[in-house]
Tab-separated table of C-alpha atoms in Angstrom:
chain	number	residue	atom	x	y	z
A	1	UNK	CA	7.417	69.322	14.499
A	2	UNK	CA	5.487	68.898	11.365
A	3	UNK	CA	1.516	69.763	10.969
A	4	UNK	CA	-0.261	68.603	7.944
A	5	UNK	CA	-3.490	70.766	6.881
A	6	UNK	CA	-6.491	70.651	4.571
A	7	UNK	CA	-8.126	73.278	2.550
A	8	UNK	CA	-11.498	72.645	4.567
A	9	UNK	CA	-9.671	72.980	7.813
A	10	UNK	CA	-6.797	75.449	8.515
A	11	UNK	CA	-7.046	79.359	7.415
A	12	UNK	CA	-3.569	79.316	6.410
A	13	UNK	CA	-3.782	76.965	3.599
A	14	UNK	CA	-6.985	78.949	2.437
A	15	UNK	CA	-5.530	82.100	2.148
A	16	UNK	CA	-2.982	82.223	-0.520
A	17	UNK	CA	-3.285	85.052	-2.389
A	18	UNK	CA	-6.481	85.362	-5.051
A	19	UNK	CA	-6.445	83.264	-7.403
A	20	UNK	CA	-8.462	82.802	-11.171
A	21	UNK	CA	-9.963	79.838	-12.497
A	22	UNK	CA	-10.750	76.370	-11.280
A	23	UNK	CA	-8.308	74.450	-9.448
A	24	UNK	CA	-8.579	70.806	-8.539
A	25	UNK	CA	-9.122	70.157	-4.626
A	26	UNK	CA	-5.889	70.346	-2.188
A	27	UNK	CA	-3.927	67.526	-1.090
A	28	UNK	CA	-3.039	66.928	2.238
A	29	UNK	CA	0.029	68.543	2.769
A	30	UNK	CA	3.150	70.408	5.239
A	31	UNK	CA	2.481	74.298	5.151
A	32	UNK	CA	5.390	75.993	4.266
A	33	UNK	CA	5.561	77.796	7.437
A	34	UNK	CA	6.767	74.645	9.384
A	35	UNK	CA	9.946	73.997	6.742
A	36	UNK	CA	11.164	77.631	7.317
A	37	UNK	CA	10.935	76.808	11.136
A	38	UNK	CA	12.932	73.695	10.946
A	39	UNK	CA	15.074	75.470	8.823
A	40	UNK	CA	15.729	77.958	11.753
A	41	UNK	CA	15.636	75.474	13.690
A	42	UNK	CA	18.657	73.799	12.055
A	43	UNK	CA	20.349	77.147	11.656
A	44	UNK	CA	20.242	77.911	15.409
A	45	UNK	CA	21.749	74.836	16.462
A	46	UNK	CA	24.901	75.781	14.119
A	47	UNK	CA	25.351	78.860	15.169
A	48	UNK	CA	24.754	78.141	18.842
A	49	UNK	CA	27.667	75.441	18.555
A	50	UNK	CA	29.947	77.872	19.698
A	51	UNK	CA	28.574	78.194	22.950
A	52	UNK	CA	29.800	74.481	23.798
A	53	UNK	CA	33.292	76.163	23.465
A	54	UNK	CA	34.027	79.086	26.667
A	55	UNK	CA	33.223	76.330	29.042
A	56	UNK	CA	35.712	73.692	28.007
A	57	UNK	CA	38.461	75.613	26.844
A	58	UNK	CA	39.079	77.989	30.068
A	59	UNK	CA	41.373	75.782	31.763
A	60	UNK	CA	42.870	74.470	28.747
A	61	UNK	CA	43.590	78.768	27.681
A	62	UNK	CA	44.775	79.235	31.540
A	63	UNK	CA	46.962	76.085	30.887
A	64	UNK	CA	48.437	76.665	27.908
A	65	UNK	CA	49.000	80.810	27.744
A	66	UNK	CA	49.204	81.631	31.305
A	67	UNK	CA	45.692	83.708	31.080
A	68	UNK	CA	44.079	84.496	34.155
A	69	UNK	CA	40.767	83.538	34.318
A	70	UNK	CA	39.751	86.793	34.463
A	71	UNK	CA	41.077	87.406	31.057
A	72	UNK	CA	39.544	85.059	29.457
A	73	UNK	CA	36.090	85.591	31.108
A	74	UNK	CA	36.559	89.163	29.684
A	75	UNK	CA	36.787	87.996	26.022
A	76	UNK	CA	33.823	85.423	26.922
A	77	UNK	CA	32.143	88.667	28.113
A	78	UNK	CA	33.004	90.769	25.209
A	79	UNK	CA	31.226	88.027	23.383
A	80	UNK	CA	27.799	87.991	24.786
A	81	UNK	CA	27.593	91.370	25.250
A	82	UNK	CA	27.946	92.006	21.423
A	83	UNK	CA	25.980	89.090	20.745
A	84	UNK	CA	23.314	90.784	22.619
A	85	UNK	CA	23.556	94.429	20.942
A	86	UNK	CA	23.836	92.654	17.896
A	87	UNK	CA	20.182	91.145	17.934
A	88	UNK	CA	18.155	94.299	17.913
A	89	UNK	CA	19.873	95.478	14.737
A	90	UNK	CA	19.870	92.330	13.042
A	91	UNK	CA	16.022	92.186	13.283
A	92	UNK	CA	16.071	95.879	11.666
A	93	UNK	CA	18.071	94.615	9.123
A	94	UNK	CA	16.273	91.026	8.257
A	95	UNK	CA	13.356	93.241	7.749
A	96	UNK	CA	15.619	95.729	5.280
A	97	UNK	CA	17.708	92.880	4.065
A	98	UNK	CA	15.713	90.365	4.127
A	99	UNK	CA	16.355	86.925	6.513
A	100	UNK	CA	18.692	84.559	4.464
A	101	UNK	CA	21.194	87.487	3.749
A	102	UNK	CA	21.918	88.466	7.145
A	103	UNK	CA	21.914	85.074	8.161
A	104	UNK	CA	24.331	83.642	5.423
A	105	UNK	CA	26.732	86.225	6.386
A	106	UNK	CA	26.072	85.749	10.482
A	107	UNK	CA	27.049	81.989	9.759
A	108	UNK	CA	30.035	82.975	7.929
A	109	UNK	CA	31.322	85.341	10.206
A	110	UNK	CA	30.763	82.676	13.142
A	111	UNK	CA	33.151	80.014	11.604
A	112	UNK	CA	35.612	82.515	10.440
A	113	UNK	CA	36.156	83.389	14.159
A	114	UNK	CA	35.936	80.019	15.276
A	115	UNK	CA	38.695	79.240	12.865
A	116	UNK	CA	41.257	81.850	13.245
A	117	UNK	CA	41.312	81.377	16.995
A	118	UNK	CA	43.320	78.603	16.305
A	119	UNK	CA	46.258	80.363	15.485
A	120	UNK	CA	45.875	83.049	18.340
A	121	UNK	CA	48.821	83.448	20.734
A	122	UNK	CA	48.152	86.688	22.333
A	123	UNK	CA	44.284	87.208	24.460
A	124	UNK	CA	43.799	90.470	22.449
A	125	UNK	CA	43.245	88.073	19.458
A	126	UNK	CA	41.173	86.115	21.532
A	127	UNK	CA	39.124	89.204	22.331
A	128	UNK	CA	38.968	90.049	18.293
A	129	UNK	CA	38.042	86.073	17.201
A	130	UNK	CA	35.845	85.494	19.692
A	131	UNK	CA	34.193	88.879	21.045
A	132	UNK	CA	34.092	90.880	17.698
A	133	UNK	CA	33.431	88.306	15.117
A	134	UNK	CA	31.404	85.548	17.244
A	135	UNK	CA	29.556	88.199	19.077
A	136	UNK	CA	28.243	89.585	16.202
A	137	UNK	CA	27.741	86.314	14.273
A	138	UNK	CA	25.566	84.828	16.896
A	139	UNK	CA	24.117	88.018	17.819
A	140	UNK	CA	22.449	88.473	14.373
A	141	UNK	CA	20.903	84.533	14.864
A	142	UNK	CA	20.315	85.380	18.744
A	143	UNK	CA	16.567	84.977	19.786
A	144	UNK	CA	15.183	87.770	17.825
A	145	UNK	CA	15.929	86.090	14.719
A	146	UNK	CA	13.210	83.593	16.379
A	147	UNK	CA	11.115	86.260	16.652
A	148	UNK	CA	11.257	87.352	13.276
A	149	UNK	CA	10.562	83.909	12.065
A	150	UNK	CA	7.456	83.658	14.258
A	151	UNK	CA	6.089	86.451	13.764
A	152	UNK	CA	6.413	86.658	10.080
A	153	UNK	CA	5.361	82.618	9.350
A	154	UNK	CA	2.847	82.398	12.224
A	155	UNK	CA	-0.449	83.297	13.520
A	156	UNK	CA	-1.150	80.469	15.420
A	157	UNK	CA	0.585	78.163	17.681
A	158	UNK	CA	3.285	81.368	18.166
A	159	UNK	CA	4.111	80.237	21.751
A	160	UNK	CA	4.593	76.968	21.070
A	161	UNK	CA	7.045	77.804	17.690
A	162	UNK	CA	9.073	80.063	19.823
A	163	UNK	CA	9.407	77.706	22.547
A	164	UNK	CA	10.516	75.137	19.610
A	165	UNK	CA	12.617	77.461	18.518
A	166	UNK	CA	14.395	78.629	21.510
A	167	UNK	CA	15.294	75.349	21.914
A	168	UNK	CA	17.605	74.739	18.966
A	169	UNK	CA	19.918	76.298	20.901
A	170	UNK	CA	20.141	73.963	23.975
A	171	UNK	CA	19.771	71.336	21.086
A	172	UNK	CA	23.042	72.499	20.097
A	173	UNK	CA	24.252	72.212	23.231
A	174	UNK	CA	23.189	68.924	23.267
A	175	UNK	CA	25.121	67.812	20.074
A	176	UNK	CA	27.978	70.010	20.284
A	177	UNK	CA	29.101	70.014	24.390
A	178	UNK	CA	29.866	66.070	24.574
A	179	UNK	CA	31.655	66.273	21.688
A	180	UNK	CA	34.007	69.164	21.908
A	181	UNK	CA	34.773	67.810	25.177
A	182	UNK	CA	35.524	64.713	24.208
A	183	UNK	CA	37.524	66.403	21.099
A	184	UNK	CA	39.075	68.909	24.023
A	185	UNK	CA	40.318	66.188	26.342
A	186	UNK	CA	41.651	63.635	23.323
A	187	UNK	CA	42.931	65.530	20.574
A	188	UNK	CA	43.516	69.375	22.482
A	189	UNK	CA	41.090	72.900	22.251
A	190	UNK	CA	41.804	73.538	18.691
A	191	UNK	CA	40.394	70.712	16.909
A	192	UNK	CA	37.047	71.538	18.804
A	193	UNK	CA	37.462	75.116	17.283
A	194	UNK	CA	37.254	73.461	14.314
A	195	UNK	CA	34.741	71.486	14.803
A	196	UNK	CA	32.759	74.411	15.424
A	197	UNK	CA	34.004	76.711	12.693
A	198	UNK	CA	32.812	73.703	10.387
A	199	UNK	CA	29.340	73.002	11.269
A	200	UNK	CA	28.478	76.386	11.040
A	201	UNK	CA	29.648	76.495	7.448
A	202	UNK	CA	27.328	73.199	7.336
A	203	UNK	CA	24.298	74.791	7.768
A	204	UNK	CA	24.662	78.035	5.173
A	205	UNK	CA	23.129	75.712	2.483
A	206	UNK	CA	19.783	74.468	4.354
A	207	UNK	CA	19.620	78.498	4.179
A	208	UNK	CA	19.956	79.442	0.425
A	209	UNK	CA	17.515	76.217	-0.379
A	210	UNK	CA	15.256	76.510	1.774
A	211	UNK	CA	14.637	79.783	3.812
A	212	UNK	CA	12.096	82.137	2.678
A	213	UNK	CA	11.748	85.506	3.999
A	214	UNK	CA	7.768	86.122	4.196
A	215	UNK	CA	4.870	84.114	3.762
A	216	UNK	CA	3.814	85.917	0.239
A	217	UNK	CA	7.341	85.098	-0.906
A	218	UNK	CA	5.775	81.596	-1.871
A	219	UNK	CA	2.134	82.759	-2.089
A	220	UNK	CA	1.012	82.000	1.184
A	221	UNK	CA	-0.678	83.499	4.628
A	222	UNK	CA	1.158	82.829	7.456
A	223	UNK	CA	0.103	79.405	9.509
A	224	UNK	CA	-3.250	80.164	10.889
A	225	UNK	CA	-3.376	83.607	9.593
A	226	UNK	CA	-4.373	85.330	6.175
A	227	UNK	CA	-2.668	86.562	3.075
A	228	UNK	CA	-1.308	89.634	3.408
A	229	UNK	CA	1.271	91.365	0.972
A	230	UNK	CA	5.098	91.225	1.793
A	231	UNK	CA	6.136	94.730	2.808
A	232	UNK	CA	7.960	97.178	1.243
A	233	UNK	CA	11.546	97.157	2.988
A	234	UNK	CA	12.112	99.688	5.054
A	235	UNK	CA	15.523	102.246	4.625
A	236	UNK	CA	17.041	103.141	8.116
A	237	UNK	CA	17.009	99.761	9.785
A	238	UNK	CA	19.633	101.262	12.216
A	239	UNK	CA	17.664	104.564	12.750
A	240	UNK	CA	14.381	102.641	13.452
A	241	UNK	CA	16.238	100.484	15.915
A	242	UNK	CA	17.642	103.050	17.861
A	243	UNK	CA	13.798	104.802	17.593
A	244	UNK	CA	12.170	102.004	19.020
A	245	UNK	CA	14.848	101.663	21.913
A	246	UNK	CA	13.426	105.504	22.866
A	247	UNK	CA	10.124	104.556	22.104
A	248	UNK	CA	10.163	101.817	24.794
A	249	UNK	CA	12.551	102.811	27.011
A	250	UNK	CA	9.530	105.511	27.970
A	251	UNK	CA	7.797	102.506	29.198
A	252	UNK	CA	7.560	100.425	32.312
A	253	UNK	CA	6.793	97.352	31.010
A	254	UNK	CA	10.321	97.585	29.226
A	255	UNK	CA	12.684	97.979	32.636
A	256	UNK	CA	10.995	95.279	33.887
A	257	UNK	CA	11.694	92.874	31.537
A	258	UNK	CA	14.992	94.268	30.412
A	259	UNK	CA	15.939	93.871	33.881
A	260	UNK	CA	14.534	90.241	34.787
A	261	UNK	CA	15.999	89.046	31.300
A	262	UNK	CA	19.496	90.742	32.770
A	263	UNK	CA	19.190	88.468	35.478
A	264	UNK	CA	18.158	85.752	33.310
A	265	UNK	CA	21.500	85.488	30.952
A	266	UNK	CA	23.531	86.435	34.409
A	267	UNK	CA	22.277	83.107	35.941
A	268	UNK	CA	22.419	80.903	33.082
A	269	UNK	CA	24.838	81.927	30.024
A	270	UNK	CA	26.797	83.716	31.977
A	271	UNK	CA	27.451	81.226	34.920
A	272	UNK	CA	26.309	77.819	34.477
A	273	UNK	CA	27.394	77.895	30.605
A	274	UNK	CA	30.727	79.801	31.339
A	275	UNK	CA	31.639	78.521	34.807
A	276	UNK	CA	29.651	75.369	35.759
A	277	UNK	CA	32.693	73.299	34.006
A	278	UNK	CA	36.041	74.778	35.651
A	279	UNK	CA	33.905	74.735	39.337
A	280	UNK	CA	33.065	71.314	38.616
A	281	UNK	CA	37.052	70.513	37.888
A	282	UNK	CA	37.984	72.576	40.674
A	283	UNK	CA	36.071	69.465	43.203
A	284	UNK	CA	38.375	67.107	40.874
A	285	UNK	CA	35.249	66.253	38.552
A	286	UNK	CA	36.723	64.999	34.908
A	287	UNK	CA	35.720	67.724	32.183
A	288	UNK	CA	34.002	65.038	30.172
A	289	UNK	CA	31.682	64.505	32.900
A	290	UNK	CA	30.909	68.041	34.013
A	291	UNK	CA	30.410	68.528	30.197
A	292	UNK	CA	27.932	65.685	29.844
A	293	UNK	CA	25.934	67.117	32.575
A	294	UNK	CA	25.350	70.337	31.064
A	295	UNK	CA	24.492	68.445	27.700
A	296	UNK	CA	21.730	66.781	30.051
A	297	UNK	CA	20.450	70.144	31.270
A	298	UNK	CA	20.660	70.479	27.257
A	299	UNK	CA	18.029	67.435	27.397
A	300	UNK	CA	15.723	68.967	29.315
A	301	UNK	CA	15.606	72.374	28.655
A	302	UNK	CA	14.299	71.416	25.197
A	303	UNK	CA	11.602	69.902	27.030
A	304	UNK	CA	11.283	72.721	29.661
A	305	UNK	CA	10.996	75.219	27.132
A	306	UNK	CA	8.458	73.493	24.525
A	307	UNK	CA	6.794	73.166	27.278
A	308	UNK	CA	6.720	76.535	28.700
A	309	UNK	CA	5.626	77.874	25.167
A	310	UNK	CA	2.615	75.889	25.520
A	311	UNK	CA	2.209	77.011	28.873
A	312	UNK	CA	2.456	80.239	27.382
A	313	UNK	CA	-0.269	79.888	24.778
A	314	UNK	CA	-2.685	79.311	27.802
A	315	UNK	CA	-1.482	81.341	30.951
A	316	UNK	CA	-0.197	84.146	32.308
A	317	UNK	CA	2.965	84.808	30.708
A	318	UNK	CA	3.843	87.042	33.852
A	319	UNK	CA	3.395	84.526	36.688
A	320	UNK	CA	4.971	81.822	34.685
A	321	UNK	CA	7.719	83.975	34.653
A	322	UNK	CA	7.868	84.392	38.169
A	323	UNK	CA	7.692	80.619	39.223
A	324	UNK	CA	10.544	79.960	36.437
A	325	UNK	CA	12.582	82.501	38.668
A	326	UNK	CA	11.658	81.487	41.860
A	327	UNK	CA	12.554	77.815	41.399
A	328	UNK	CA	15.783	78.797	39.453
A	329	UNK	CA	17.168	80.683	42.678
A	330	UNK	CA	15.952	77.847	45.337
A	331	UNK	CA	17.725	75.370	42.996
A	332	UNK	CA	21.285	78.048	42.643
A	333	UNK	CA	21.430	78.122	46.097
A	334	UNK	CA	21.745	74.312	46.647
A	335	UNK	CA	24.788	74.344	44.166
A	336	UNK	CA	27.718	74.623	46.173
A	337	UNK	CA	27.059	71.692	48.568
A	338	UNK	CA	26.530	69.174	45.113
A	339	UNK	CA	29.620	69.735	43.920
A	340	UNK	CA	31.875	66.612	44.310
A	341	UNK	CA	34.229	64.784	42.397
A	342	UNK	CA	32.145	62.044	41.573
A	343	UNK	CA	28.248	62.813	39.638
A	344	UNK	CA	25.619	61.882	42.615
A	345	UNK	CA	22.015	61.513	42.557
A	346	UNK	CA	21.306	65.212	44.021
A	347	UNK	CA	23.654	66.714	41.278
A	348	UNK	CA	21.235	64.925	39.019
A	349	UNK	CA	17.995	66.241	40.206
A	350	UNK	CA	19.861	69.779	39.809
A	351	UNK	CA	20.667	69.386	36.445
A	352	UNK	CA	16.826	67.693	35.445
A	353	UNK	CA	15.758	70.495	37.324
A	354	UNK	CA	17.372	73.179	36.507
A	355	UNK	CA	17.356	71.985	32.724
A	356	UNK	CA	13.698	72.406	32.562
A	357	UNK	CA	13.601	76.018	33.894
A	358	UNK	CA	16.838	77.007	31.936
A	359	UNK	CA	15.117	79.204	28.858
A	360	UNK	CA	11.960	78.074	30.033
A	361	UNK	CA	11.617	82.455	30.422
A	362	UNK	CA	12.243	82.888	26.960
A	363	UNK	CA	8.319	81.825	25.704
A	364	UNK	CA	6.739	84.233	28.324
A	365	UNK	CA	8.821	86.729	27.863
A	366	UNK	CA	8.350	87.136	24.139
A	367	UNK	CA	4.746	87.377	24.388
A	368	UNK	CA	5.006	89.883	26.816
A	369	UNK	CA	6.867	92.061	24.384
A	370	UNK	CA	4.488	91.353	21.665
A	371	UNK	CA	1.067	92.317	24.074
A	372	UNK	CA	3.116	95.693	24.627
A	373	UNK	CA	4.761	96.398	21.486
A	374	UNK	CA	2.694	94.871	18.570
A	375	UNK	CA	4.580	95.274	15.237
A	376	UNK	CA	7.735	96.917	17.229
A	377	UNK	CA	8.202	93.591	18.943
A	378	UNK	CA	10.682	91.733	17.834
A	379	UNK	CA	12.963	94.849	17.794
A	380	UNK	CA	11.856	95.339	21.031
A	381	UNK	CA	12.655	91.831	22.123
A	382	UNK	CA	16.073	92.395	20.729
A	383	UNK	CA	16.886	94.795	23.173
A	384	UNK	CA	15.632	92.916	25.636
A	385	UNK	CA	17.853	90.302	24.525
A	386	UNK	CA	20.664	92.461	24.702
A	387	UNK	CA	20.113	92.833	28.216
A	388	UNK	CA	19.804	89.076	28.829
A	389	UNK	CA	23.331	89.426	26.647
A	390	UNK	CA	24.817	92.383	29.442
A	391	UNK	CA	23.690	90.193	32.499
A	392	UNK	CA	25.546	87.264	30.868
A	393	UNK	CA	28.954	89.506	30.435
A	394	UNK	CA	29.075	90.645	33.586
A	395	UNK	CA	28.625	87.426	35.274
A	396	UNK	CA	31.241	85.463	32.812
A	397	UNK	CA	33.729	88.249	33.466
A	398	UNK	CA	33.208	88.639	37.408
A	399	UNK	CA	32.275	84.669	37.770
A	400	UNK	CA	36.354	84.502	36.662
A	401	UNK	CA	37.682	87.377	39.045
A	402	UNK	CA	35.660	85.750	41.898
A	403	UNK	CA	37.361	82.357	41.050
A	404	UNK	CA	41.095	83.938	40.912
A	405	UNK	CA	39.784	86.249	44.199
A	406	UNK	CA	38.541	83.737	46.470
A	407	UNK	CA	39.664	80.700	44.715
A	408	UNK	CA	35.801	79.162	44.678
A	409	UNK	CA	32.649	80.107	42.876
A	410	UNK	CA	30.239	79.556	46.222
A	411	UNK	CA	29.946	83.329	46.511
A	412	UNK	CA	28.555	83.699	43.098
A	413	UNK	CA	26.042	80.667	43.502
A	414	UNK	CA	24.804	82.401	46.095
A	415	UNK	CA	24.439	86.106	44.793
A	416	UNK	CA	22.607	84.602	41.229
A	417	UNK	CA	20.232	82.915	43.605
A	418	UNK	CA	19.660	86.424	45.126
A	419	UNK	CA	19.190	88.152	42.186
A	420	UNK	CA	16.833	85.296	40.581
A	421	UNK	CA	14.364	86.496	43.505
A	422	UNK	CA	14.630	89.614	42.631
A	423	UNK	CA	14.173	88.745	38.796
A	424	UNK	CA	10.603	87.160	40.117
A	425	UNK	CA	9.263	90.339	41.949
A	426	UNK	CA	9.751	92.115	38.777
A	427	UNK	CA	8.334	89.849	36.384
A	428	UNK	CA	5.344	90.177	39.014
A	429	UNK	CA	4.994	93.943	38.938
A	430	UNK	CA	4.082	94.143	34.965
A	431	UNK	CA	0.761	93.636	35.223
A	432	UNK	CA	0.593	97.093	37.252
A	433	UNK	CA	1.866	98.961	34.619
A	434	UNK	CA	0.253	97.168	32.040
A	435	UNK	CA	-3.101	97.738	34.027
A	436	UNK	CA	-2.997	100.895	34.774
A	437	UNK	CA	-1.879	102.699	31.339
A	438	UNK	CA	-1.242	106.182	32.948
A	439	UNK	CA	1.647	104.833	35.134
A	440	UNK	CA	3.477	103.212	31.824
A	441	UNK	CA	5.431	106.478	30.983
A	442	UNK	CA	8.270	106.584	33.771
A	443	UNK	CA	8.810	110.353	34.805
């Protein structure tokens, strides 16, 4: 999305820093603030193309090496679990390092795991290529990176960038699911590894050309902000992540959204990403089609979750949470009985529907961290993230030991459903604590 601003009529194009002298008036133009966000934006997308991958190539793995299900869920679990411990620390250490370091080398690592996979014959390499050094490559562009970008480039329209932003990564979905499967069921799972390893590579340029790490980099204020001077990098980036994981972990506010964003990656990442697929083959659906419908939730969760950032800018952050719970347990529940062979009109409706609430949590949640924690936030939203990361590992890894246990995935439909309810009381009871500052320190 680009904005175009006049010196008479944004802040942010105002504020550079002082200047001598006359200068002749402004012309209309982009502030800089929107290229570094499509620049993220751009970035996400190739990083997230991995996640079209677990998905697709679980039966083809089972096929091929005799690997339960179970094991392969593991090293899909290993995965987002390190992709979520990753994020706090990478936040730390864009602020140390700066943002186009850590993300040139985040890219990097992502393709070189995407690439060596291919000549894996054992699932301990499996574990290495994908857990160790795709966990940690998307981990370090997971959604704090977005909150680093936001909250460095941005003043105003915050809700509405990180809804943007959060979803690049169904975007890549979009791109990247269709295509792998199509790659998958023509040519075999390793040319899709490929595929991936090379369009992460494809993006490291747009970052050495065009990121910038802060605003004053380029003499600017952040959009809709003013000038202020870049910081002094701080030493310890791993010291003052681990301090700000005591700091709020003393705090109510924290569980609560630690725990509701655990239920959030167990519900989506973990099972619809990771399982919707093989339970879709397992009714005799072709792989191509159960792929294209999760590139259609892709669709409209870029819609759902622009959306909800808007929302955010203007509501509650806590009830819209809620509601985006609520409906996203109804809607798990109804699952089993739309599976078929054959893509029906109520199968549709799910995936419209549950497209549109699938990171619509992401927005609200975010600006909850930043009421609570102000400067500590996106730190603090890593953590959280890492949660959302846990929920999603234990759900890809138990999703597959369900599946080889009772040889359907109805019970686990049914359980995320339960826990989505559960996810909605929570997001409800924030405002007490946030209300009543005395009860914020759990004893």
């Amino acid at each position: 999305m680009l904005t175009t601003v006049t010196q008479t009529t944004e802040p942010a194009a105002r504020d550079h820093a002082p200047r001598t002298g006359h200068e002749a008036p402004r012309r209309r133009s982009v502030h800089r603030a929107w290229i570094v966000a499509a620049v993220a934006f751009v970035t996400i997308i190739g990083g997230a193309a991995f996640n079209a991958l677990p998905g697709l190539l679980i039966d083809p793995l089972h096929e091929e090496f005799r690997w339960s299900r179970g094991e392969i869920g593991l090293a899909v679990s290993f995965d987002m679990a390190l992709y979520g411990l990753t994020a706090p620390f990478a936040a730390a250490l864009m602020d140390r390092f700066g943002i186009r370091r850590v993300v040139v080398v985040a890219l990097s690592a992502v393709a070189a795991g995407a690439l060596a996979s291919v000549w894996m014959t054992a699932a301990w390499q499996l574990m290495i290529y994908w857990g160790l050094l795709v966990g940690l490559g998307t981990g370090a562009m997971a959604m704090s990176f977005s909150a680093t970008v936001t909250n460095r480039w941005f003043v105003a329209r915050r809700g509405l960038v990180t809804g943007i932003l959060t979803a690049a990564g169904a975007s890549g979905q979009l791109v990247f699911l269709p295509l792998c499967a199509w790659i998958v069921d023509r040519h075999g799972w390793r040319p899709a590894s490929v595929t991936v390893a090379l369009a992460a590579l494809a993006v490291v340029p747009f970052v050495m050309l065009l990121m910038r790490d802060h605003p004053a980099d380029v003499g600017l204020a952040p959009y809709g902000g003013e000038y202020a001077a870049k910081p002094v990098p701080a030493p310890g980036a791993a010291r003052r992540t681990v301090r700000v994981l005591f700091d709020a972990a003393r705090t109510g506010p924290f569980w609560l959204l630690a725990g509701s964003f655990a239920i959030c990656g167990a519900s989506t990442n973990g099972l619809i990403r990771t399982h919707f697929v093989p339970s879709a083959h397992d009714h005799h659906m072709p792989v191509t089609a159960a792929a294209s419908l999760l590139a259609v939730i892709g669709v409209f969760d870029i819609i759902g979750t622009v959306f909800s950032g808007w929302l955010t800018d203007r509501f509650d952050a806590r009830r819209l949470l809620a509601v985006y719970y609520a409906l996203r347990g109804v809607s798990l529940l109804f699952l089993p009985v739309l599976m078929q062979a054959t893509v029906e009109p109520p199968m549709v409706f799910f995936i419209v529907f549950y497209g549109l609430d699938w990171v619509a949590t992401v927005p609200p949640t975010l600006a909850l961290c930043r009421e609570q924690y102000g400067e500590d936030s996106a730190i603090v939203f890593g953590w959280v993230l890492a949660s959302h990361q846990v929920g999603a590992a234990l759900v890809a890894f138990l999703g597959g030991v369900a599946r080889d246990h009772f040889g359907s995935y109805n019970v686990v439909w049914y359980a995320a459903g339960a826990l989505c309810a559960m996810a909605a009381l929570m997001a409800l009871m924030i405002r007490r604590f946030t209300a009543q500052p005395e009860d914020t320190v759990l004893t």
